[in-house]
Coordinates of N, CA and C and ligand atoms in Angstrom, one line a residue:
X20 N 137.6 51.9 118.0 CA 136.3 52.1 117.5 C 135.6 50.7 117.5
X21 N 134.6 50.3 118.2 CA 133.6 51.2 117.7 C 132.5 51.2 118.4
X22 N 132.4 52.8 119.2 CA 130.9 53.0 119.9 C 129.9 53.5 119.3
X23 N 128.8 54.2 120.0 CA 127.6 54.9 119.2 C 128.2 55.9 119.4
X24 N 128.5 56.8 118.0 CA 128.5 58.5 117.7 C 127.6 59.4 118.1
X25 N 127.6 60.1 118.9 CA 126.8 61.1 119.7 C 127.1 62.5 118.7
X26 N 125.9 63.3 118.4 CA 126.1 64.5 117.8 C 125.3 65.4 118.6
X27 N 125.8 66.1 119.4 CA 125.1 67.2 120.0 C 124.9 68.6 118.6
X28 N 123.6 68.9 118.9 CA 123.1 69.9 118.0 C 121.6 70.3 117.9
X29 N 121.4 70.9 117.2 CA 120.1 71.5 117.1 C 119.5 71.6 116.0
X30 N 118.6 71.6 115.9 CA 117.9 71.3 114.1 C 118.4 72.6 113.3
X31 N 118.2 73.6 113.3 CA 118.5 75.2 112.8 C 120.1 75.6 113.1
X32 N 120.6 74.7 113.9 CA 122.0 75.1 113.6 C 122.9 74.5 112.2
X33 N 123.5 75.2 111.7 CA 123.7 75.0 110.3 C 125.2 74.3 110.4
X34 N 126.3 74.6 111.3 CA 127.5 73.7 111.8 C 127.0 72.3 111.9
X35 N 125.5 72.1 112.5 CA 125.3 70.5 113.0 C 124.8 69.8 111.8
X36 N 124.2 71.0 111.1 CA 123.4 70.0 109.9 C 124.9 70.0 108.9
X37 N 125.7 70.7 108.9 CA 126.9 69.8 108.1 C 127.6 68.5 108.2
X38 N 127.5 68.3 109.7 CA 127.7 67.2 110.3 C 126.8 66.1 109.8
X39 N 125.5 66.4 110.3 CA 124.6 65.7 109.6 C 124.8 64.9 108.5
X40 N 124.9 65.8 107.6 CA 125.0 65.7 106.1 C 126.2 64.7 106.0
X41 N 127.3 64.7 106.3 CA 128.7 64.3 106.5 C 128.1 62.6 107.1
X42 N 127.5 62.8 108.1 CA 127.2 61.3 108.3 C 126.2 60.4 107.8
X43 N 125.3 61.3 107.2 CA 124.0 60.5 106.9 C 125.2 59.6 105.0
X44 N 126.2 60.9 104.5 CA 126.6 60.3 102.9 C 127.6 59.2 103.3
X45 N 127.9 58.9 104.5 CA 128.8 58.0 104.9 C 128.3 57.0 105.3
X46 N 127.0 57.1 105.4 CA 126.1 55.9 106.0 C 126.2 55.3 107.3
X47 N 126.4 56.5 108.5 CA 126.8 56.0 109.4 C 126.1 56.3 110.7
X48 N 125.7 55.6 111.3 CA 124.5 55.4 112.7 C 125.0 56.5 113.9
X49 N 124.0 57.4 114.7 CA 124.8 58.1 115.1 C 123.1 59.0 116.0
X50 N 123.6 59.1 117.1 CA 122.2 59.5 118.6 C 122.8 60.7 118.5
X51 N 121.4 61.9 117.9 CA 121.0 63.3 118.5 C 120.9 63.4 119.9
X52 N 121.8 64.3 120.4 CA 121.1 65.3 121.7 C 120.9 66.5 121.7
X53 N 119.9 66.9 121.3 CA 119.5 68.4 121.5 C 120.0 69.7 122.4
X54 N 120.6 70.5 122.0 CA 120.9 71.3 122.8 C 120.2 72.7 122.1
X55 N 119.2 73.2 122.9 CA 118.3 74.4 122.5 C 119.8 75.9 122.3
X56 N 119.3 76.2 121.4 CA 120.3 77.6 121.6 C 119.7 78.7 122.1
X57 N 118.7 78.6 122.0 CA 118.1 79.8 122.7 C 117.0 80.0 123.7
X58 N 116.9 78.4 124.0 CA 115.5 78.6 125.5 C 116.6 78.3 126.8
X59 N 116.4 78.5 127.8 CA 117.1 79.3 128.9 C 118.4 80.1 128.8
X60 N 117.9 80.8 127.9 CA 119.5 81.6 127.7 C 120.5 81.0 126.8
X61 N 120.1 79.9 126.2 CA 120.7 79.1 125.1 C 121.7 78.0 125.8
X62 N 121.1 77.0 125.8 CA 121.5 75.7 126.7 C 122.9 75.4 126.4
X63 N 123.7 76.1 125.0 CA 125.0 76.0 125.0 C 125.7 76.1 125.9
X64 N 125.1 77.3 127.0 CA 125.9 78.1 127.5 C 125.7 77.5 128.9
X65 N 125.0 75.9 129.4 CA 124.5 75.5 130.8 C 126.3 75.0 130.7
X66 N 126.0 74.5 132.1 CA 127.7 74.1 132.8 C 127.7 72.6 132.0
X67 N 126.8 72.1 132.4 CA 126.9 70.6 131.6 C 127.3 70.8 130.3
X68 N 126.7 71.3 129.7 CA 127.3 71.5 128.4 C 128.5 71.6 127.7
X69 N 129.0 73.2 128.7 CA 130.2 73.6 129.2 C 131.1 73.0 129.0
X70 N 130.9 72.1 130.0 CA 132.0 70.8 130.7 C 132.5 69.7 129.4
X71 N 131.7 69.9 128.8 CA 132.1 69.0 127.4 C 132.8 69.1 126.4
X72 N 132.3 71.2 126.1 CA 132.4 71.7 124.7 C 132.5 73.4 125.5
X73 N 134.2 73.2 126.0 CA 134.1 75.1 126.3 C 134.1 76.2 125.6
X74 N 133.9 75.5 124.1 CA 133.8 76.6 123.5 C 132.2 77.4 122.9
X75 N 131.1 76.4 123.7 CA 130.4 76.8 123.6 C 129.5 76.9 122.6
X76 N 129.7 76.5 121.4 CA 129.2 76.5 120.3 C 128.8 75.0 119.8
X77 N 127.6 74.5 118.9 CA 127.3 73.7 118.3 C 127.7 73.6 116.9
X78 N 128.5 72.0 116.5 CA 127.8 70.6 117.1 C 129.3 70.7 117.9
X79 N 129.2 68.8 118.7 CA 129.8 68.6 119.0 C 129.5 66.7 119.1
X80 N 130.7 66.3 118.5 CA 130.4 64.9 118.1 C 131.4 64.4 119.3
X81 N 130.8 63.1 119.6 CA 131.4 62.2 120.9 C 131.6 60.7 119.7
X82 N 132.9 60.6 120.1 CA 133.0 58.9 120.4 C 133.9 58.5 120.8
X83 N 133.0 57.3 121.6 CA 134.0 57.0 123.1 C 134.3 58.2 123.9
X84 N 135.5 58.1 124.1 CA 136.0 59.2 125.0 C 136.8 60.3 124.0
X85 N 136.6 60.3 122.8 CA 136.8 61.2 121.8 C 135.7 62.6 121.7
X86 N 136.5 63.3 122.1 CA 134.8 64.7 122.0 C 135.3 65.9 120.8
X87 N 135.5 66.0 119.9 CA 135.6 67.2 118.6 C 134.6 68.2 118.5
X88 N 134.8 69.0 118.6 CA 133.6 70.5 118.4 C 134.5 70.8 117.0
X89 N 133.8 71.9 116.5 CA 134.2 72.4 115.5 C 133.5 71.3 114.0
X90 N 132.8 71.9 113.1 CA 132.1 70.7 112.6 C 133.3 70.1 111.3
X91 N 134.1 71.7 110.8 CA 135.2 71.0 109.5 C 136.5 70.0 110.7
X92 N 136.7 70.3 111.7 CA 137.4 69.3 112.4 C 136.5 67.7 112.2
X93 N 135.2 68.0 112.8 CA 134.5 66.6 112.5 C 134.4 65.4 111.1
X94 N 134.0 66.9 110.2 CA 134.0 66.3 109.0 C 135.6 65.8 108.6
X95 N 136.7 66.3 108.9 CA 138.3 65.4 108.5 C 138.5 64.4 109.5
X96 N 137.3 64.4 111.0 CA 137.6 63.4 111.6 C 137.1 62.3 111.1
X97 N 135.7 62.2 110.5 CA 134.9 61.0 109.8 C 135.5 60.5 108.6
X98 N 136.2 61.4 108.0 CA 136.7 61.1 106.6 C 137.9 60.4 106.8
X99 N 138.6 60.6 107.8 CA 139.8 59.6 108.1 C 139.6 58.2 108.6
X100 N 138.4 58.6 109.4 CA 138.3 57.1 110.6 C 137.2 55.9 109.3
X101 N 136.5 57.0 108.5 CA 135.3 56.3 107.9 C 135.7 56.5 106.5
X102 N 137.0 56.0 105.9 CA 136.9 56.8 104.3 C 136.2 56.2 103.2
X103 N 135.4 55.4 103.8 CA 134.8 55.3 102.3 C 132.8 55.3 103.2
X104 N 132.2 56.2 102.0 CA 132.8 56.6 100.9 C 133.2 58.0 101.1
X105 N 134.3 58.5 100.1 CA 134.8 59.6 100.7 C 134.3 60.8 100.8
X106 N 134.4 62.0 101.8 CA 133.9 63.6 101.3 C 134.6 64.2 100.4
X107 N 135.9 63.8 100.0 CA 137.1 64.6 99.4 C 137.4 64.2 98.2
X108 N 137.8 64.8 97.2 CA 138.4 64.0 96.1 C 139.5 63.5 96.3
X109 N 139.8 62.4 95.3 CA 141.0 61.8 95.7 C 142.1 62.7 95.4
X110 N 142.0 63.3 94.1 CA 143.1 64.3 93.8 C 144.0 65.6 94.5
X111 N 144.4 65.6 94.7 CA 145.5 66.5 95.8 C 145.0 68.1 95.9
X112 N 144.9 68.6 94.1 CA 144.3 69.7 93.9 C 143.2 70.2 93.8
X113 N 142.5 68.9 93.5 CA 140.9 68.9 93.5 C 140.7 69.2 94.9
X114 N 141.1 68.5 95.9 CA 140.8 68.1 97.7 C 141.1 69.8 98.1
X115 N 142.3 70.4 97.7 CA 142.3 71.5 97.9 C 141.1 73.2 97.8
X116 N 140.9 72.8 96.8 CA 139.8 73.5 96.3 C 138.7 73.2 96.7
X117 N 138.5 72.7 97.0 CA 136.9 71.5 97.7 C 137.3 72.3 99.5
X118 N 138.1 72.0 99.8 CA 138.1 72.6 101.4 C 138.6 74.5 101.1
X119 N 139.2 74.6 100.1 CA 139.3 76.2 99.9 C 137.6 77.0 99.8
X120 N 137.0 75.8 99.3 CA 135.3 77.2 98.9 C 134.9 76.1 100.7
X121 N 135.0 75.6 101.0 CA 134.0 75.0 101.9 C 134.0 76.2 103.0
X122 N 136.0 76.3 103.4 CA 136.5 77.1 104.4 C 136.0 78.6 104.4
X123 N 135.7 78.9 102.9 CA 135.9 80.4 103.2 C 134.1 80.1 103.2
X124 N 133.1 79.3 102.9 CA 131.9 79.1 103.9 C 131.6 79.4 105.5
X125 N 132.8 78.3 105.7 CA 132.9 78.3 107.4 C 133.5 79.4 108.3
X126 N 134.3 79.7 107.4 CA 135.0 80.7 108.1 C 135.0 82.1 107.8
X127 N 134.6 82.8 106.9 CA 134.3 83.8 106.3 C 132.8 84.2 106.3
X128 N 132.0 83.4 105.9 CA 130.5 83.7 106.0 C 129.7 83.2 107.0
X129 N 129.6 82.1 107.3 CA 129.1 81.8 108.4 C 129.7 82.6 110.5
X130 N 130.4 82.8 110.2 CA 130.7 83.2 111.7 C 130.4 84.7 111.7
X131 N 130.5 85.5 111.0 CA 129.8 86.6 110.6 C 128.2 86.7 111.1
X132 N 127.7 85.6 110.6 CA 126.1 85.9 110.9 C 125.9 84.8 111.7
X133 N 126.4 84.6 112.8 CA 126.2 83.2 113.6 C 125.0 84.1 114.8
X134 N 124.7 83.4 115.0 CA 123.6 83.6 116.4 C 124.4 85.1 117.5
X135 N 125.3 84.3 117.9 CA 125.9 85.3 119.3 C 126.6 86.7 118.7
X136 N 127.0 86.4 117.2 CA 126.9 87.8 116.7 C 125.7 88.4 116.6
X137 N 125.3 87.9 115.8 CA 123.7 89.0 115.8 C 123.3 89.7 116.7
X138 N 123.2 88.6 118.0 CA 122.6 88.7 119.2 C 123.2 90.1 120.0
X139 N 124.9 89.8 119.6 CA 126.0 91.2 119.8 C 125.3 92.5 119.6
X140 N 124.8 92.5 118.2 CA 125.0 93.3 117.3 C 123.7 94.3 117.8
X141 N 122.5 93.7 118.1 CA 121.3 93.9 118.5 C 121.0 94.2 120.0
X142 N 121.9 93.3 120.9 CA 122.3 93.8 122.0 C 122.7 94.6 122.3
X143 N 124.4 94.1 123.0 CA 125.3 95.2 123.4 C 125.4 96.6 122.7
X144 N 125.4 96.4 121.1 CA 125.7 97.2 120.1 C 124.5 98.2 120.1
X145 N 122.8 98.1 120.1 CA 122.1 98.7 119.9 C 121.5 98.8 118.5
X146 N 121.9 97.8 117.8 CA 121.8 97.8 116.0 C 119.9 97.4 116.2
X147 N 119.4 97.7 115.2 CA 118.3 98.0 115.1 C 118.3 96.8 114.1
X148 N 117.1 95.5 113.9 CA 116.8 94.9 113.1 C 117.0 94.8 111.3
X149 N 116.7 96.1 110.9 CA 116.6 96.1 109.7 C 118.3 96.0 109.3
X150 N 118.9 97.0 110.1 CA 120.8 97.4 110.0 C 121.3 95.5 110.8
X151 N 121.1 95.3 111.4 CA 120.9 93.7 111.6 C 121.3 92.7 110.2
X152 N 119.5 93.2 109.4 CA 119.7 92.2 108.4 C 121.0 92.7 107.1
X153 N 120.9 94.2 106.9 CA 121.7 94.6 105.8 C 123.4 93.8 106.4
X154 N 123.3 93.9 107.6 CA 124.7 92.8 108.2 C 124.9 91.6 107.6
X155 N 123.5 90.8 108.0 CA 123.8 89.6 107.4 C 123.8 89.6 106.1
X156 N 122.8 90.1 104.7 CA 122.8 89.9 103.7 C 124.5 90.3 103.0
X157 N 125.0 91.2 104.0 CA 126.2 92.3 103.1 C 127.5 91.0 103.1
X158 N 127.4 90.1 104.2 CA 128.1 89.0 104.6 C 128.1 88.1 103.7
X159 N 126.7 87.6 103.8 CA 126.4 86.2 102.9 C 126.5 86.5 101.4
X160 N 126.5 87.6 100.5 CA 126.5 88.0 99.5 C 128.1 88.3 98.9
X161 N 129.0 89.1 99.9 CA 130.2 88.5 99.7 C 130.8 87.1 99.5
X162 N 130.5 86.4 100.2 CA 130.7 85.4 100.4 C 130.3 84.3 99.2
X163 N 129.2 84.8 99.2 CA 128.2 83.5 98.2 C 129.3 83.7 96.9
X164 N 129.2 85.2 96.6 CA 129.6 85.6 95.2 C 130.9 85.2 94.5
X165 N 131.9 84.7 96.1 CA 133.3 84.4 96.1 C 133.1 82.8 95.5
X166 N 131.9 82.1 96.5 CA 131.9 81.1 96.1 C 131.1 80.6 94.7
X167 N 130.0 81.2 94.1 CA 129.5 81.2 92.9 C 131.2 81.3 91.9
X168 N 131.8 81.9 92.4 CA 132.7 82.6 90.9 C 133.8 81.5 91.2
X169 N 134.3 80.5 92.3 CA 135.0 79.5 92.7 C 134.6 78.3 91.9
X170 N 133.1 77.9 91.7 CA 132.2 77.2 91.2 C 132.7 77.0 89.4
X171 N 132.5 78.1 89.4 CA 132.6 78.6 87.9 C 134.0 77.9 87.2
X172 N 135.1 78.2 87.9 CA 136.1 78.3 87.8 C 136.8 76.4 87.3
X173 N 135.5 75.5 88.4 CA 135.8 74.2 89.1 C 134.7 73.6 88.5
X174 N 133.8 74.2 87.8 CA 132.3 73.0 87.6 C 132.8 72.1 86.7
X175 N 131.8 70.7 87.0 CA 132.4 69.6 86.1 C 133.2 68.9 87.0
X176 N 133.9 69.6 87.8 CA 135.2 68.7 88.5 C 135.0 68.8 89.5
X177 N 134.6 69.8 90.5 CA 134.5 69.8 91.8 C 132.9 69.3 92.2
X178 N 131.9 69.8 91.1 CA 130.4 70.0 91.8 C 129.9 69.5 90.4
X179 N 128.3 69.7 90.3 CA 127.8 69.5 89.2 C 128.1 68.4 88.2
X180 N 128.0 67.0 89.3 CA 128.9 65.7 88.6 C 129.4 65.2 89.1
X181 N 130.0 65.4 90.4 CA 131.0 64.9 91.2 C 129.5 64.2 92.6
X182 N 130.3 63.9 93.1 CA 129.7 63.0 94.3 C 129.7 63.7 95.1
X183 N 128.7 64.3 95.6 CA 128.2 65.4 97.0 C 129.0 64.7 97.9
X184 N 129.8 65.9 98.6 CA 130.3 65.5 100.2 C 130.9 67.1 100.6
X185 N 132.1 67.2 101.0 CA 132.6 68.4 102.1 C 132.4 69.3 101.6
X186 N 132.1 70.0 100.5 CA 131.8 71.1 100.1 C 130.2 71.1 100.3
X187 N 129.6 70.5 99.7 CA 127.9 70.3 99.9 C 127.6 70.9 101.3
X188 N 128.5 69.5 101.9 CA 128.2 69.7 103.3 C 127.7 71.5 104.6
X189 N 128.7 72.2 103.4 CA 128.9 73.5 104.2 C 128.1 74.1 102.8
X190 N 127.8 73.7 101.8 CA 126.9 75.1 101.0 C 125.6 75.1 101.5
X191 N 125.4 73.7 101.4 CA 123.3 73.5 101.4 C 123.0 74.2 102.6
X192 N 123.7 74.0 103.9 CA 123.0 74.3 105.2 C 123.2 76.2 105.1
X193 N 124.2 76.5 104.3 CA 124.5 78.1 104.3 C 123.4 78.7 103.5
X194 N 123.0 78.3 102.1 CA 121.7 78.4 101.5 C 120.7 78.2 102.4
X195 N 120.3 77.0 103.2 CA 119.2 77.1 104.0 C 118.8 78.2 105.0
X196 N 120.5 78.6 105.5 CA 120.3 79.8 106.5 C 119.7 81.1 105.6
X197 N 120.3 81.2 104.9 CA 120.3 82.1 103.9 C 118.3 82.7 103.2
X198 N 118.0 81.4 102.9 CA 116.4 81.5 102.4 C 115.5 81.9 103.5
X199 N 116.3 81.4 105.1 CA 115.6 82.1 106.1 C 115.7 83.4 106.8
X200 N 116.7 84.1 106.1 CA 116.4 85.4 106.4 C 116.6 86.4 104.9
X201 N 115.5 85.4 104.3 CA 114.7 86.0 103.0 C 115.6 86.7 102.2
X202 N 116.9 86.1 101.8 CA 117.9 86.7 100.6 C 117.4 86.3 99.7
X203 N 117.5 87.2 98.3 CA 117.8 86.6 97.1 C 118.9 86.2 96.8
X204 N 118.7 84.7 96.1 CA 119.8 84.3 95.7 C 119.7 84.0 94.1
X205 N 119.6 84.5 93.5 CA 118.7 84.6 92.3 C 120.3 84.6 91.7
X206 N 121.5 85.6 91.7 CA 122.5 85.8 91.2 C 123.6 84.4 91.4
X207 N 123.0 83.7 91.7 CA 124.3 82.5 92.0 C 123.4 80.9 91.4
X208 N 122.9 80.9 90.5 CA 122.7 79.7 89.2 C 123.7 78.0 90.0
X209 N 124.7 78.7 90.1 CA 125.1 77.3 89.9 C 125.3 76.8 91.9
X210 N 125.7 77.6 92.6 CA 125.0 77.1 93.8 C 123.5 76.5 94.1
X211 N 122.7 77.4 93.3 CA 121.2 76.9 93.4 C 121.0 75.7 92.9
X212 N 121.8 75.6 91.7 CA 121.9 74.0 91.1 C 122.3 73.1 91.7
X213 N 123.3 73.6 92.4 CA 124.6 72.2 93.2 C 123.4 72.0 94.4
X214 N 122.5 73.0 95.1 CA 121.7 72.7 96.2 C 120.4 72.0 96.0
X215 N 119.7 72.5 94.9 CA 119.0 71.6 94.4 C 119.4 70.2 94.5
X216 N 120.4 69.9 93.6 CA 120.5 68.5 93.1 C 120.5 67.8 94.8
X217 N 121.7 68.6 95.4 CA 121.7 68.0 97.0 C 120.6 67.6 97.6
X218 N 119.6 68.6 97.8 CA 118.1 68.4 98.7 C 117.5 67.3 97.9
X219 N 117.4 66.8 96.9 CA 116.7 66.0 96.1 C 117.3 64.5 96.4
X220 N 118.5 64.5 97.5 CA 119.1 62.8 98.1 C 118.9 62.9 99.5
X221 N 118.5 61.2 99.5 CA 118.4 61.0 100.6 C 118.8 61.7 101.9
X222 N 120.4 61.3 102.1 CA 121.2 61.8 102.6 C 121.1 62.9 103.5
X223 N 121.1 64.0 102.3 CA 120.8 65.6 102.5 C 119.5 65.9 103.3
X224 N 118.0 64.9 102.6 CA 117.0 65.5 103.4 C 116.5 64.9 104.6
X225 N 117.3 63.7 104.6 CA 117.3 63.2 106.4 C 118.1 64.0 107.4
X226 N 118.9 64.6 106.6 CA 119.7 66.0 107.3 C 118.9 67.1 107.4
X227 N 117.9 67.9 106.8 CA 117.4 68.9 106.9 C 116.6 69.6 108.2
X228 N 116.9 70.6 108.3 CA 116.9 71.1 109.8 C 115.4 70.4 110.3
X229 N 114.1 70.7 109.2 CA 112.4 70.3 109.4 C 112.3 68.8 109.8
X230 N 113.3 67.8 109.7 CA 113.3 66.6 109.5 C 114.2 65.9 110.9
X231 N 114.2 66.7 111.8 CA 115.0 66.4 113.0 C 113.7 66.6 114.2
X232 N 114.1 65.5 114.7 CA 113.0 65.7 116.2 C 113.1 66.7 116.9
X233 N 113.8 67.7 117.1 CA 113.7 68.6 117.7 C 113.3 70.1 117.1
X234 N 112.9 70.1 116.1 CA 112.6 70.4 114.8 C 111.3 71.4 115.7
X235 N 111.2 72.6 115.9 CA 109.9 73.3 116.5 C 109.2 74.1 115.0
Ligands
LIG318 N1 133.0 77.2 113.3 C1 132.0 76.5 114.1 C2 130.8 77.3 114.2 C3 129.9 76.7 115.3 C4 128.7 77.6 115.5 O1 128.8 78.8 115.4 N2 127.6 77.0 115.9 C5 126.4 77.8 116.1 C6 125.2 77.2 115.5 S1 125.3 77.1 113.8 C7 126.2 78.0 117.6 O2 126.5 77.0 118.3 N3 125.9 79.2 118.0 C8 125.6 79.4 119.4 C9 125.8 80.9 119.7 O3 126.0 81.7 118.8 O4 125.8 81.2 120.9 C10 131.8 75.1 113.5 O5 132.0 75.0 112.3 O6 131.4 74.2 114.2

C-alpha cells in the first residue's frame, strides 16, 4: 500500500454508500467511477465492467491490483488495512453484535429489495407495482423490527453513544432506501435516532446519495 482507492458505484446504490460512509469515518482519499445501473440496460452488466466485478453488482473497491466487491467484505477489508479509527468495537462481544444487526441488514433485508429483484418481480414474474411495493415494505419491516428490537437489547453499548461505524454504515443507507419508497418508519424510535444523529456528521453527509457527482 499505498495507491489511490477506486470505488466503483452509484449515488442511489445503498451497498456503495456504505462504503462510502466506511471511508469518508476513516478519513481516507478515494476516486468515484460511476457505474449507472440502469441507463443502457444498467452499465453493471457492460463487459468492461464484467471483467472486473462478475458478479455484477455494486460497489466495487480497487487498490492496486486488489479488486473486492461485496461492500461488508470491503468494510473488513478497510478495517484491517486502515484500523484506526476503528468501525468495530474493540470488545469481542460487542464486535459480534455490531456485524450480527449489520449482517442481517445486508443479508436479509437489503437483497430482498435490491434492484434486479424488483426488476424480476415486475418483469419476468408479472407483479404489478403496488404488489411490488407490499414486497418491499413486507421485507424492510421484518427486518427493520429485528433490528429496532436488536437496538433495544444493545443501546448505550452498541449505538446511541458509541462511535458511528459498521453498523451505521449499513443502517443509514437502508433507511435512506427505505424513505424512498415512502415507508413509515414511525415504529422504530431508536433507529430513527441512531440515523439522525449519523446524517448530522460530516462523514455520513459527504456520503449521502444527493451529495455525489453523479447524483441525477
Ligand atoms: N451484498 C452486496 C449487494 C450489492 C448490491 O446488490 N448492489 C446493488 C446496488 S445497492 C446493485 O449493484 N444492483 C444491481 C442490480 O440489481 O442489477 C453488497 O453488499 O455489496
Amino acid at each position: 500500500m499505498n495507491t489511490e482507492l477506486k470505488l466503483y458505484g452509484y449515488w442511489r446504490s445503498s451497498a456503495a454508500y456504505r462504503v462510502r460512509i466506511a471511508l469518508n469515518l476513516k478519513g481516507l482519499a478515494y476516486r468515484q467511477v460511476p457505474v449507472h445501473l440502469v441507463k443502457d440496460g444498467g452499465q453493471q452488466h457492460a463487459p468492461e465492467y464484467r471483467a472486473l466485478n462478475p458478479q455484477q453488482l455494486l460497489p466495487l473497491l480497487v487498490d492496486g491490483e486488489t479488486r473486492i466487491a461485496q461492500s461488508l467484505a470491503i468494510l473488513e477489508y478497510l478495517e484491517e488495512v486502515f484500523p484506526v479509527p476503528p468501525l468495530l468495537p474493540a470488545d469481542p462481544a460487542l464486535r459480534a453484535q455490531v456485524r450480527s444487526l449489520a449482517l442481517h441488514i445486508a443479508c436479509e433485508v437489503h437483497p430482498l429489495n435490491n434492484l434486479r429483484v424488483l426488476q424480476y418481480l415486475t418483469g419476468e414474474l408479472g407483479v404489478d407495482d403496488a404488489a411490488k411495493n407490499t414486497w418491499y415494505r413486507h421485507w424492510l419491516h421484518t427486518g427493520l423490527t429485528a433490528v429496532e428490537q436488536g437496538l433495544a437489547v444493545f443501546a448505550g453499548r452498541l449505538s446511541l453513544g458509541e462511535q458511528p461505524g459498521y453498523l451505521e454504515a449499513c443502517l443509514v443507507p437502508q433507511v435512506y432506501n427505505a424513505r424512498r419508497f415512502n415507508c413509515d418508519l414511525d415504529a422504530y424510535p431508536r433507529i430513527l435516532a441512531m440515523t439522525a444523529r449519523c446524517e448530522a456528521l460530516e462523514a455520513f453527509k459527504q456520503a449521502a446519495p444527493e451529495a455525489q457527482a453523479d447524483a441525477q
